[in-house]
Coordinates of C-alpha atoms in Angstrom, one line a residue:
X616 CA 42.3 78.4 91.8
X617 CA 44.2 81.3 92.1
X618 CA 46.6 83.3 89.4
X619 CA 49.3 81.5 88.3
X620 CA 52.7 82.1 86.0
X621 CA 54.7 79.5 85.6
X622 CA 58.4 80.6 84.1
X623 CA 60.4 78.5 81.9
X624 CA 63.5 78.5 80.5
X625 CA 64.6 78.2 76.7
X626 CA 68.2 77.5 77.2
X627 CA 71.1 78.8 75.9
X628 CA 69.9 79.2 72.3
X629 CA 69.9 75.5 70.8
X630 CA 66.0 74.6 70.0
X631 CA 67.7 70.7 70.2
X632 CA 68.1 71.4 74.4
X633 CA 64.9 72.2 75.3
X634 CA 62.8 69.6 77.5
X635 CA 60.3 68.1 76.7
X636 CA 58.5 68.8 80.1
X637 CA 59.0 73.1 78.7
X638 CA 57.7 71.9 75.2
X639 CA 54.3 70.8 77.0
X640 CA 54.3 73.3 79.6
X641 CA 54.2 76.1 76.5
X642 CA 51.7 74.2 74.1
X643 CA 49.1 73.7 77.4
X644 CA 49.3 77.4 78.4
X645 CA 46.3 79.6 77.9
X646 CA 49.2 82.3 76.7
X647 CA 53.3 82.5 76.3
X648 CA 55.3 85.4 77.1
X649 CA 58.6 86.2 76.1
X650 CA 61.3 88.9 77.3
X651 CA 62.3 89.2 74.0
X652 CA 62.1 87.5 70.3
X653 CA 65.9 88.3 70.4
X654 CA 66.4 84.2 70.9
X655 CA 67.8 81.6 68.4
X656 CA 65.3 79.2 70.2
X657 CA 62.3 81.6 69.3
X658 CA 62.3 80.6 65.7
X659 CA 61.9 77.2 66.2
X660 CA 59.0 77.5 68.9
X661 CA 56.3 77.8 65.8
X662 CA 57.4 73.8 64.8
X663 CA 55.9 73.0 68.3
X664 CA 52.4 75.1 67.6
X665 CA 53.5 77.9 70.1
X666 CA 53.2 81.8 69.1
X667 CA 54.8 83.9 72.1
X668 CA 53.9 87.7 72.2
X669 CA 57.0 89.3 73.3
X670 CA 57.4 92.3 76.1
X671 CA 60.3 94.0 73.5
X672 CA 57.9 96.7 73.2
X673 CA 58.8 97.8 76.8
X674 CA 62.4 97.9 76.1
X675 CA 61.8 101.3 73.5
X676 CA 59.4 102.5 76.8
X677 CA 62.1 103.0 79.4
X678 CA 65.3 104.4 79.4
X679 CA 67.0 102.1 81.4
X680 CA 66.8 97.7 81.9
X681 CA 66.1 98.5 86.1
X682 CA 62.7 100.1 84.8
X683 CA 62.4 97.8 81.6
X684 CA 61.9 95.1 84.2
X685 CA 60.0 96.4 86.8
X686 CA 57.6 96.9 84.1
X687 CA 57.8 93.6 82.5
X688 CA 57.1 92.3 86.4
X689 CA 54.0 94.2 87.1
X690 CA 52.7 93.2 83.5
X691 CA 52.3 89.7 84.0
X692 CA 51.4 89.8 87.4
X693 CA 48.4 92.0 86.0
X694 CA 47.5 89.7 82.9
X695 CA 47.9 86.7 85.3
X696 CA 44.9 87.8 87.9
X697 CA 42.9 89.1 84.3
X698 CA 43.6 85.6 83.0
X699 CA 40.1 83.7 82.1
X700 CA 39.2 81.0 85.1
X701 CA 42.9 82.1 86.5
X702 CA 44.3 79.7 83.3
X703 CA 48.1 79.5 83.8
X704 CA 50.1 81.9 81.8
X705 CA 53.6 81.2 80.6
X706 CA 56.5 83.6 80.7
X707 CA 59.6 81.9 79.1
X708 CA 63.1 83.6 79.2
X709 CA 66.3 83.1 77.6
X710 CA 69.0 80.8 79.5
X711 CA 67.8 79.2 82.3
X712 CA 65.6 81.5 84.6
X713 CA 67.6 81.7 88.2
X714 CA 70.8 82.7 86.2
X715 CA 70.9 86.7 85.1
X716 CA 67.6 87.1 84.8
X717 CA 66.2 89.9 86.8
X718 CA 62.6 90.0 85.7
X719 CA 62.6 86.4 87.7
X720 CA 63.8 87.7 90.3
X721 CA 61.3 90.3 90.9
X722 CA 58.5 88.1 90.5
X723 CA 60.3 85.7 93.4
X724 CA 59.7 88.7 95.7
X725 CA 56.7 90.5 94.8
X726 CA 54.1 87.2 93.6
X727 CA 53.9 86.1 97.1
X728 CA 52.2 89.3 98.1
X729 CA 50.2 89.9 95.3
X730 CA 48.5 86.2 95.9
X731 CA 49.9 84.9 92.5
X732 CA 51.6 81.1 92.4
X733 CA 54.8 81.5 91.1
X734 CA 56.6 78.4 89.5
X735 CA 60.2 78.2 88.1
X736 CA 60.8 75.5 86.0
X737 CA 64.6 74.8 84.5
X738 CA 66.0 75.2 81.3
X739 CA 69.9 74.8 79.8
X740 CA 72.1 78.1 81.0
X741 CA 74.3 79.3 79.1
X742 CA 76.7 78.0 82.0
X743 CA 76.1 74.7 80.5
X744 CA 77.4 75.6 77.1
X745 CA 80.2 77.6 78.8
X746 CA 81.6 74.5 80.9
X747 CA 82.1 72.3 77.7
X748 CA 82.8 74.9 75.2
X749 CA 85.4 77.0 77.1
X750 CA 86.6 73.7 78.8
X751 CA 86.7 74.3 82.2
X752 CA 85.5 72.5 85.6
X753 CA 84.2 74.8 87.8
X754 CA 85.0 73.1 90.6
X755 CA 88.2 74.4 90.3
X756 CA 86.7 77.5 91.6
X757 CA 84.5 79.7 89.4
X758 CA 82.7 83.1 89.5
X759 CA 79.8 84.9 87.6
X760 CA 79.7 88.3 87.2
X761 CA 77.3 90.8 85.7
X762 CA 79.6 93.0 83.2
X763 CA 76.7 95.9 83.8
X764 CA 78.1 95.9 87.9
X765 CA 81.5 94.2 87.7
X766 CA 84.2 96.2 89.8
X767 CA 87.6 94.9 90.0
X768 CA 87.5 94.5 94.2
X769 CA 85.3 91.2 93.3
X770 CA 88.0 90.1 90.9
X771 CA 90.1 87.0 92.1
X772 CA 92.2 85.3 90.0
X773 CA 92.4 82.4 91.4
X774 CA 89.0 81.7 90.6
X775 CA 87.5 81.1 86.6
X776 CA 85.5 83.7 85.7
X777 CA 82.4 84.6 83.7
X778 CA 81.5 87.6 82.8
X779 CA 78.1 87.4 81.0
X780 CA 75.7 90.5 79.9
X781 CA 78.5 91.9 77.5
X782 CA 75.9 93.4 74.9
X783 CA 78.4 95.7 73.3
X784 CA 81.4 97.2 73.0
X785 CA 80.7 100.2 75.4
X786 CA 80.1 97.0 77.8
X787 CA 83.1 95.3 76.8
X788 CA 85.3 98.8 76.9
X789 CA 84.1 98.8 80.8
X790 CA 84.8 95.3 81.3
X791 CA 88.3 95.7 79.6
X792 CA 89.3 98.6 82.4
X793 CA 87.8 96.8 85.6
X794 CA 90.4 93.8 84.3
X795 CA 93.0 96.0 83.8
X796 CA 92.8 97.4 87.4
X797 CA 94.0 93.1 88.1
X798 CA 95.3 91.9 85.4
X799 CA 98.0 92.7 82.8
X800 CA 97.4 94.4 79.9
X801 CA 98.0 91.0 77.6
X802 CA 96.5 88.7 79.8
X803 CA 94.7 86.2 77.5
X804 CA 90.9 86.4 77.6
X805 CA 88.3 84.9 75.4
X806 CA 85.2 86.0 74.3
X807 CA 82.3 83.5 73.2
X808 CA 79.3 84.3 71.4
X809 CA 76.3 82.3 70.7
X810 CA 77.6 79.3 72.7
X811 CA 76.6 76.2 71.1
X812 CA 74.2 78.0 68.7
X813 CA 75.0 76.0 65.6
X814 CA 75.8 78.2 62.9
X815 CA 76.0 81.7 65.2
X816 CA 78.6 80.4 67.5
X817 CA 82.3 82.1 67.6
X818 CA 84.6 81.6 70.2
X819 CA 88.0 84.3 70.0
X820 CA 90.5 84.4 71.9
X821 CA 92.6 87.8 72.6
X822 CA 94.8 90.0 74.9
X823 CA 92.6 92.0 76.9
X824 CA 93.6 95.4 75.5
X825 CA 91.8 94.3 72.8
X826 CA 88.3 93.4 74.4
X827 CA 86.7 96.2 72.8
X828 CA 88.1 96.2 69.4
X829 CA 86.5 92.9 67.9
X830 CA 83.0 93.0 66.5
X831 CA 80.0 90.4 66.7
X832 CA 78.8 91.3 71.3
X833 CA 74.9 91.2 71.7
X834 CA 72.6 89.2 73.8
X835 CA 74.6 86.0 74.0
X836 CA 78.3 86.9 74.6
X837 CA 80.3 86.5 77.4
X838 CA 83.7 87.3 78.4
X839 CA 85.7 84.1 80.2
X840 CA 88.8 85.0 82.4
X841 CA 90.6 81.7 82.7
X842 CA 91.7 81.2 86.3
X843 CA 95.7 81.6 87.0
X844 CA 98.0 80.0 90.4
X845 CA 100.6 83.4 89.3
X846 CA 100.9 84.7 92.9
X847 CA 101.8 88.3 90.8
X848 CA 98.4 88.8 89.6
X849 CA 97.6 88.7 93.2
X850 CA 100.0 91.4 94.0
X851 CA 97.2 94.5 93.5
X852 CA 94.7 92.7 95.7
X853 CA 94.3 94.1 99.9
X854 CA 93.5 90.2 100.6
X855 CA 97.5 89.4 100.0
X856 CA 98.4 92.6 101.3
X857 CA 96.3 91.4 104.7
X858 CA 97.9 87.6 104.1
X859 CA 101.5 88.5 104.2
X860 CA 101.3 90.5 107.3
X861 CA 99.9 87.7 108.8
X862 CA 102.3 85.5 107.5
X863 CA 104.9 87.7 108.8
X864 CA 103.8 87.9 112.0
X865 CA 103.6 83.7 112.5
X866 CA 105.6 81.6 114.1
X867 CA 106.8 80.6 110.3
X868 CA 107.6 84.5 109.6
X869 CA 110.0 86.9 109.9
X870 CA 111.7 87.0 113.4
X871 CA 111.5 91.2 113.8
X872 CA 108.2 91.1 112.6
X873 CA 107.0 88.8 115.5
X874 CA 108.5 90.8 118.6
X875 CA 107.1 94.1 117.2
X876 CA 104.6 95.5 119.6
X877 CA 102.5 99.1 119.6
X878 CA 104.3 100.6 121.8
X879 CA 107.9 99.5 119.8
X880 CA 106.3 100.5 116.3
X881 CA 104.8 103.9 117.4
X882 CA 107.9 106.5 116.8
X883 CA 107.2 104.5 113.1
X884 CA 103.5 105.4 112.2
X885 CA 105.0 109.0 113.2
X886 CA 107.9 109.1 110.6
X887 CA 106.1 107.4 107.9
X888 CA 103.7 110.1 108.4
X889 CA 105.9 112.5 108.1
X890 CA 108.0 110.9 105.1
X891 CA 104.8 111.2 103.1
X892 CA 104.5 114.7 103.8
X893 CA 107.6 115.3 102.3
X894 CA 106.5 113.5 99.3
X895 CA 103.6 115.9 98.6
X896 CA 105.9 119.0 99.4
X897 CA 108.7 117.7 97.2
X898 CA 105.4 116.8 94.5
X899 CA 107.1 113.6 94.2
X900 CA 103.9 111.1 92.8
X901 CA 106.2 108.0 92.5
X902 CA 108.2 108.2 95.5
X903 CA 104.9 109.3 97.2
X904 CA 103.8 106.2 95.8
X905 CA 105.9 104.6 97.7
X906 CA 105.8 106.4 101.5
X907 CA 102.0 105.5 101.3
X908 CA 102.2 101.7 101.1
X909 CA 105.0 102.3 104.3
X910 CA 102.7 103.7 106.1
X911 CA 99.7 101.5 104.6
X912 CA 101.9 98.6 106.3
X913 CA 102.2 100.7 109.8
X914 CA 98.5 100.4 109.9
X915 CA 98.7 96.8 108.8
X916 CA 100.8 95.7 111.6
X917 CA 98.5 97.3 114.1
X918 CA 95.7 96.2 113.1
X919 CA 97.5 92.6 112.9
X920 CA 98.3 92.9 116.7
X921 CA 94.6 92.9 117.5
X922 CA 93.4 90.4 115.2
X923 CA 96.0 88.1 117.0
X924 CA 94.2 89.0 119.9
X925 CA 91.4 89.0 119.1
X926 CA 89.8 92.1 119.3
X927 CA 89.5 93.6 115.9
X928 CA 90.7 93.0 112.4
X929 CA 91.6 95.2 109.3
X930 CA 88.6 94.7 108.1
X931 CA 87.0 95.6 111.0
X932 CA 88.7 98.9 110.3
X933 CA 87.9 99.4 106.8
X934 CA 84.0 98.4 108.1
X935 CA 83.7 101.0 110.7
X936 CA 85.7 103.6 108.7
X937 CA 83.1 103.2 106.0
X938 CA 80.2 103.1 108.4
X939 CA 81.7 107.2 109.1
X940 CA 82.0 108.1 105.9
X941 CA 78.6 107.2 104.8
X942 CA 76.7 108.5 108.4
X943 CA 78.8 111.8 108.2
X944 CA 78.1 112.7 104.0
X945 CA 74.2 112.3 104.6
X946 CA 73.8 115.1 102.0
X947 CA 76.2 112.6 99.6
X948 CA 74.5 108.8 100.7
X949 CA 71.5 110.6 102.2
X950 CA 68.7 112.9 101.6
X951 CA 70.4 116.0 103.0
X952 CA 72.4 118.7 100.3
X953 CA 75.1 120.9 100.8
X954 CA 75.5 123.5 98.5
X955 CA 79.1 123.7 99.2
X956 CA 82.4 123.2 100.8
X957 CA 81.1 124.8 104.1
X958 CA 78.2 123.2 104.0
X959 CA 79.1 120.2 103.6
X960 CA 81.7 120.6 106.5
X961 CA 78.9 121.7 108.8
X962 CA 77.1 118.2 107.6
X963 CA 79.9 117.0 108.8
X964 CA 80.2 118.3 112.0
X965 CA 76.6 118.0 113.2
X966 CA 76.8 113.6 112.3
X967 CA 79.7 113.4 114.4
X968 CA 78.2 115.3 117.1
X969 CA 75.0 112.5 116.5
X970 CA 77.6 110.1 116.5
X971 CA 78.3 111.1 119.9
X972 CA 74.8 111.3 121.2
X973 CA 74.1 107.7 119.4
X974 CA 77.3 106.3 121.9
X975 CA 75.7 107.7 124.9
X976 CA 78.2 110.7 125.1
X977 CA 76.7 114.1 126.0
X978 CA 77.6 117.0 123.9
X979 CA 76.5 119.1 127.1
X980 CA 79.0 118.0 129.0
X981 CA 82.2 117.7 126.4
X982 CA 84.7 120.4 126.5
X983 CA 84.6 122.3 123.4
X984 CA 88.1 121.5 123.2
X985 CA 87.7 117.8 123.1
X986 CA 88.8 115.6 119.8
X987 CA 92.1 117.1 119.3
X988 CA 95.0 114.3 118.9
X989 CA 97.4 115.0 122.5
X990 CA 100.4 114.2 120.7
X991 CA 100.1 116.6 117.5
X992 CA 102.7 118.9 116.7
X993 CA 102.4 122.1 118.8
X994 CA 101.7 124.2 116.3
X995 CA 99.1 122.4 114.4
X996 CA 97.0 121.4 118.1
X997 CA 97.9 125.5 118.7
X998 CA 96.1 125.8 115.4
X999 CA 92.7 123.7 116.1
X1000 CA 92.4 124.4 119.8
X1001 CA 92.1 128.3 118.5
X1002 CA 89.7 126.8 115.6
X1003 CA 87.5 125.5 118.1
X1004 CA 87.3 128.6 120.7
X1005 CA 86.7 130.7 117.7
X1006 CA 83.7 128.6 117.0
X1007 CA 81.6 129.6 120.0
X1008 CA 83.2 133.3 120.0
X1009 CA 85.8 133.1 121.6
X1010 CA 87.9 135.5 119.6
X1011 CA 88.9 138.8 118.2
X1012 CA 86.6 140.6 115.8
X1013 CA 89.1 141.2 113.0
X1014 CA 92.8 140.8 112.7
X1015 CA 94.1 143.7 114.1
X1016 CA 93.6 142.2 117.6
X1017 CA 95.8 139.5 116.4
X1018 CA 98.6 141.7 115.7
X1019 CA 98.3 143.9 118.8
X1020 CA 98.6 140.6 120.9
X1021 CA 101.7 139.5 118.7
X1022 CA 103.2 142.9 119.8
X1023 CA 102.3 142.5 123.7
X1024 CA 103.7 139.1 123.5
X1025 CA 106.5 139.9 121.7
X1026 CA 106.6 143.0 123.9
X1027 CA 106.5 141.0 126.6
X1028 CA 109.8 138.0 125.4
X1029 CA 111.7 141.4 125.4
X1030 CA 111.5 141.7 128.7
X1031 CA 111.9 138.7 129.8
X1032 CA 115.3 137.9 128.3
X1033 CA 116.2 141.9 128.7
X1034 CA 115.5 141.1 132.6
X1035 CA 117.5 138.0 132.5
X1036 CA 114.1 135.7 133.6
X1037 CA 114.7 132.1 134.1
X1038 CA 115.1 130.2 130.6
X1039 CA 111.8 129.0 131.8
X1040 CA 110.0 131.9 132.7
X1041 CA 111.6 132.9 128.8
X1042 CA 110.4 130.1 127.1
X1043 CA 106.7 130.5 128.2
X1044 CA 106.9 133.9 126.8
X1045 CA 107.9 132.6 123.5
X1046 CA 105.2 129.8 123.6
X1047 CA 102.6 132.6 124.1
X1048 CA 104.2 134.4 121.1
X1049 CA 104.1 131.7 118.9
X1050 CA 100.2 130.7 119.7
X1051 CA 99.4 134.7 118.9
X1052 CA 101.2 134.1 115.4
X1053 CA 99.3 131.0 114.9
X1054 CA 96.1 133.2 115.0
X1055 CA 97.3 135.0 112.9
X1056 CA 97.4 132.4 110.2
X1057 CA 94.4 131.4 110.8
X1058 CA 92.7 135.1 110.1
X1059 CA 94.6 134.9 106.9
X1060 CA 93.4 131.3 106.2
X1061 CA 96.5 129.5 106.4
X1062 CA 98.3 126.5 107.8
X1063 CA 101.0 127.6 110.2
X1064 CA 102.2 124.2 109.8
X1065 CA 101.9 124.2 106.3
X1066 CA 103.7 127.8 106.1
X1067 CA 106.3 127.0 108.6
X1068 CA 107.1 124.0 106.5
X1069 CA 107.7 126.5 103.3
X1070 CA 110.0 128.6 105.0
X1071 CA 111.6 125.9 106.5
X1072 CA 112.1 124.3 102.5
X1073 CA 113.1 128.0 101.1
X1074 CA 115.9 128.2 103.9
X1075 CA 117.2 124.6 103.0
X1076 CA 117.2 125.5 99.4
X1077 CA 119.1 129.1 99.8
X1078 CA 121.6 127.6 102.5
X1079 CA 122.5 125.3 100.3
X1080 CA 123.0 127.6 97.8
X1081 CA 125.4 129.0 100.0
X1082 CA 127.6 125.8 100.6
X1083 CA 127.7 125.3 96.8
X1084 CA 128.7 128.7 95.8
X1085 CA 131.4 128.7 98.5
X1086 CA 132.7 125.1 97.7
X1087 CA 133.0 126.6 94.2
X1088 CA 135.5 129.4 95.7
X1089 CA 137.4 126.2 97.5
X1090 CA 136.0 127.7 100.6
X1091 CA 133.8 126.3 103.2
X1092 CA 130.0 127.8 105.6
X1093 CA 132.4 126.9 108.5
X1094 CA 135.7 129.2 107.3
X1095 CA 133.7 132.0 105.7
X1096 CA 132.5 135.3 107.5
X1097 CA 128.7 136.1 108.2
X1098 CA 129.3 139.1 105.3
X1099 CA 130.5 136.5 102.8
X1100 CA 127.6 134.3 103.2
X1101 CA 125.0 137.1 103.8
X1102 CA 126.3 138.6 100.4
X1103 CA 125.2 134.8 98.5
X1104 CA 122.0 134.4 101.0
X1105 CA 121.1 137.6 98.8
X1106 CA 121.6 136.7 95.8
X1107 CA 120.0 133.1 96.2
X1108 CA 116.7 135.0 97.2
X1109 CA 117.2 137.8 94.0
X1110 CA 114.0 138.1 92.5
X1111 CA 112.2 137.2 95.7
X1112 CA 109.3 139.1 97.1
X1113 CA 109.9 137.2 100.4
X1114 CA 112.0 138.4 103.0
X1115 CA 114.4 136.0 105.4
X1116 CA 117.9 135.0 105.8
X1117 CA 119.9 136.8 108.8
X1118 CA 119.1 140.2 107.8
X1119 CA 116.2 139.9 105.5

């Protein structure tokens, strides 16, 4: 006969529930162990001529419950092969032992290997007490969540939930702020201890802001989210987001929505872009808010195209987008480090170039220049195409060959509009003059997007200026001389450090 354990369950904490087929199985066993003596059942064991030693001990060992049960694991599998004539040994947990019981669990997978019969016998959960006391049919649609892992993406309100582990109120606190991410603040909740534990039980019902400032949580509370219809609650969730798009793209929806097509909602994914750029110039967080789910829904609809056809979904997107994320931050999800910012961007760079070799592409034979956007602004690609030559040398040593080729270029505009060149010929030479400047902001470390944008803000700001201080004088920009409006583009810059305007 080979080792046994045979694991029972000693229900939700009323002695009245237990089996008789349990009773037996503990008063026959050679030796009972418990998880812990912190049971209402555990009292009344003694009446049926059964003395558990407890693994509580281990609790005071370990500093956290993912070692605490490891250890508990490998202990009985050890006293069960030390067990005289392999007699079957008893390991009896609260609850019922396939509901939140993790030591169970680890004995499912490791017994097997360890040649150890493993049996699971039943026992009341405190599901069972739940579903009467709280009042609820779980076929209505139910969830059970662990309160030491609950995140409010698994939250749907729809469903009823349970949220059992709450041992304290630390525990409930955390619980308390997943909810909140879903639900509003006063959303009724209850919170049941000791479920049908006569004498023990207490059953309270409160707005969730006050989860974690009521007394009595330990090893039998819960908290019970009763299930709502209110399509508002539903609001915060990406599953509606990802539902009305669809919806308004049906045949049911909304007629504009239906004809849309890539190529008729591109110039939009380009302007929403841009609108939320102005949002972070303007440091606007609540109209920013805003601008992001715009373009949020750009993305959306594209994505909706292709589900319609087939090809790929949102979620499709969100999958392969974290798939990136995770492969190109090895030294965050894997065993690499980065010490800091440049290292981790050189992380970065050598996963996507494995990316590339893992799809068959050849680094050899890619142009360094490859991965820039066609489309970006001209002086952002002017920006990142320089970036990348810079990258395998191809550069100056030091920023005074930058200014030496802003002067030949700008030597060389002169010239060409002194000459009288073609407006073509002309405007090449101010391309190449405008690519030497955007070296130059790169030697300095800035943005020439970024800085362009600035000076484009300060001149809205000082022109207008101008307009308001003349509309004050009954005058307008269009009937006053360049003097006049010089003389107030000076003093909307006074106290500037930064030159500009017509003549500085």
């Amino acid at each position: 006969m080979s080792a046994s354990i045979t694991v029972v369950g000693l229900g939700s904490g009323n002695p009245d529930r237990l089996t008789i087929g349990i009773i037996k199985t503990m008063q026959r066993a050679s030796k009972v162990y418990v998880r812990t003596l912190s049971h209402p059942v555990i009292a009344a064991l003694n009446e049926f001529q059964v003395n558990p030693e407890s693994f509580d001990h281990v609790y005071e060992a370990h500093d956290t419950f993912p070692e605490v049960y490891e250890s508990i694991a490998s202990a009985l599998i050890n006293l069960a092969r030390a067990a005289e004539d392999n007699r079957e040994i008893v390991y009896a947990v609260p609850g019922h032992p396939m509901v939140a019981e993790a030591t169970v669990r680890l004995l499912r997978e490791r017994c097997p290997g360890e040649n150890v019969t493993l049996t699971v016998l039943g026992g009341e959960s405190f599901l069972d007490e739940a579903f009467v006391r709280l009042g609820f049919d779980p076929i209505e649609g139910f969830q059970l969540l662990d309160a030491a892992e609950l995140q409010a993406s698994v939250l749907q309100p729809q469903l009823h939930t349970l949220i059992g582990q709450v041992y304290d109120m630390f525990t409930a606190s955390e619980v308390k702020l997943a909810l909140m991410e879903l639900y509003p603040d006063d959303y009724p909740v209850i919170v049941g201890h000791a479920l049908g534990v006569e004498g023990e039980e207490a059953i309270q019902r409160v707005p969730l802001y006050e989860l974690d400032r009521i007394e009595g949580y330990g090893n039998l509370s819960l908290v019970y989210v009763p299930r709502s219809d209110d399509s508002q609650l539903r609001q915060r969730t990406f599953a509606r987001l990802h539902e009305i798009v669809g919806i308004l793209r049906s045949p049911e929806g909304c007629p504009w929505d239906r004809e849309q097509t890539h190529e008729s909602i591109r110039k939009n994914l380009i302007e929403e872009t841009y609108e939320v750029l102005e949002t972070i110039d303007e440091d606007d967080p609540e109209h920013m808010q805003e601008e992001l789910g715009d373009l949020l829904l750009q993305i959306m609809l594209h994505s909706q195209m292709e589900e319609e056809l087939g090809t790929f979904t949102v979620y499709d997107v969100i999958q392969a987008l974290n798939d990136k994320l995770i492969f190109r931050h090895p030294h965050v999800f894997g065993k690499s480090s980065a010490k800091d910012a440049e290292s981790a961007l050189q992380n970065w760079e050598q996963m996507k170039a494995e990316e590339k070799r893992l799809k068959g592409l050849s680094p050899e034979k890619a142009s360094v220049l490859d991965g820039i956007p066609r489309d970006l602004p001209a002086l952002m690609k002017a920006y990142k195409l320089q970036k990348k030559a810079s990258k395998v040398g191809f550069d100056w040593d030091n920023i005074e060959g930058v200014f030496q080729k802003i002067e030949e270029e700008l030597g060389e505009l002169r010239q060409a509009v002194a000459e009288g060149q073609s407006a073509e010929d002309t405007a090449l030479e101010l391309g190449d003059l405008l690519f030497a400047v955007s070296n130059a902001a790169r030697f300095i470390g800035a943005d020439p997007e970024e800085s362009l944008s600035r000076t484009n803000r300060k001149f809205v700001s000082r022109f207008s200026y101008i307009e308001e201080q003349l509309a004050l004088q009954g005058k307008s920009v269009e009937g006053s001389t360049l003097d006049e409006m010089e003389a107030l583009w000076q003093a909307a810059k006074s106290g500037s450090s930064h030159s500009g305007g017509i003549h500085g």
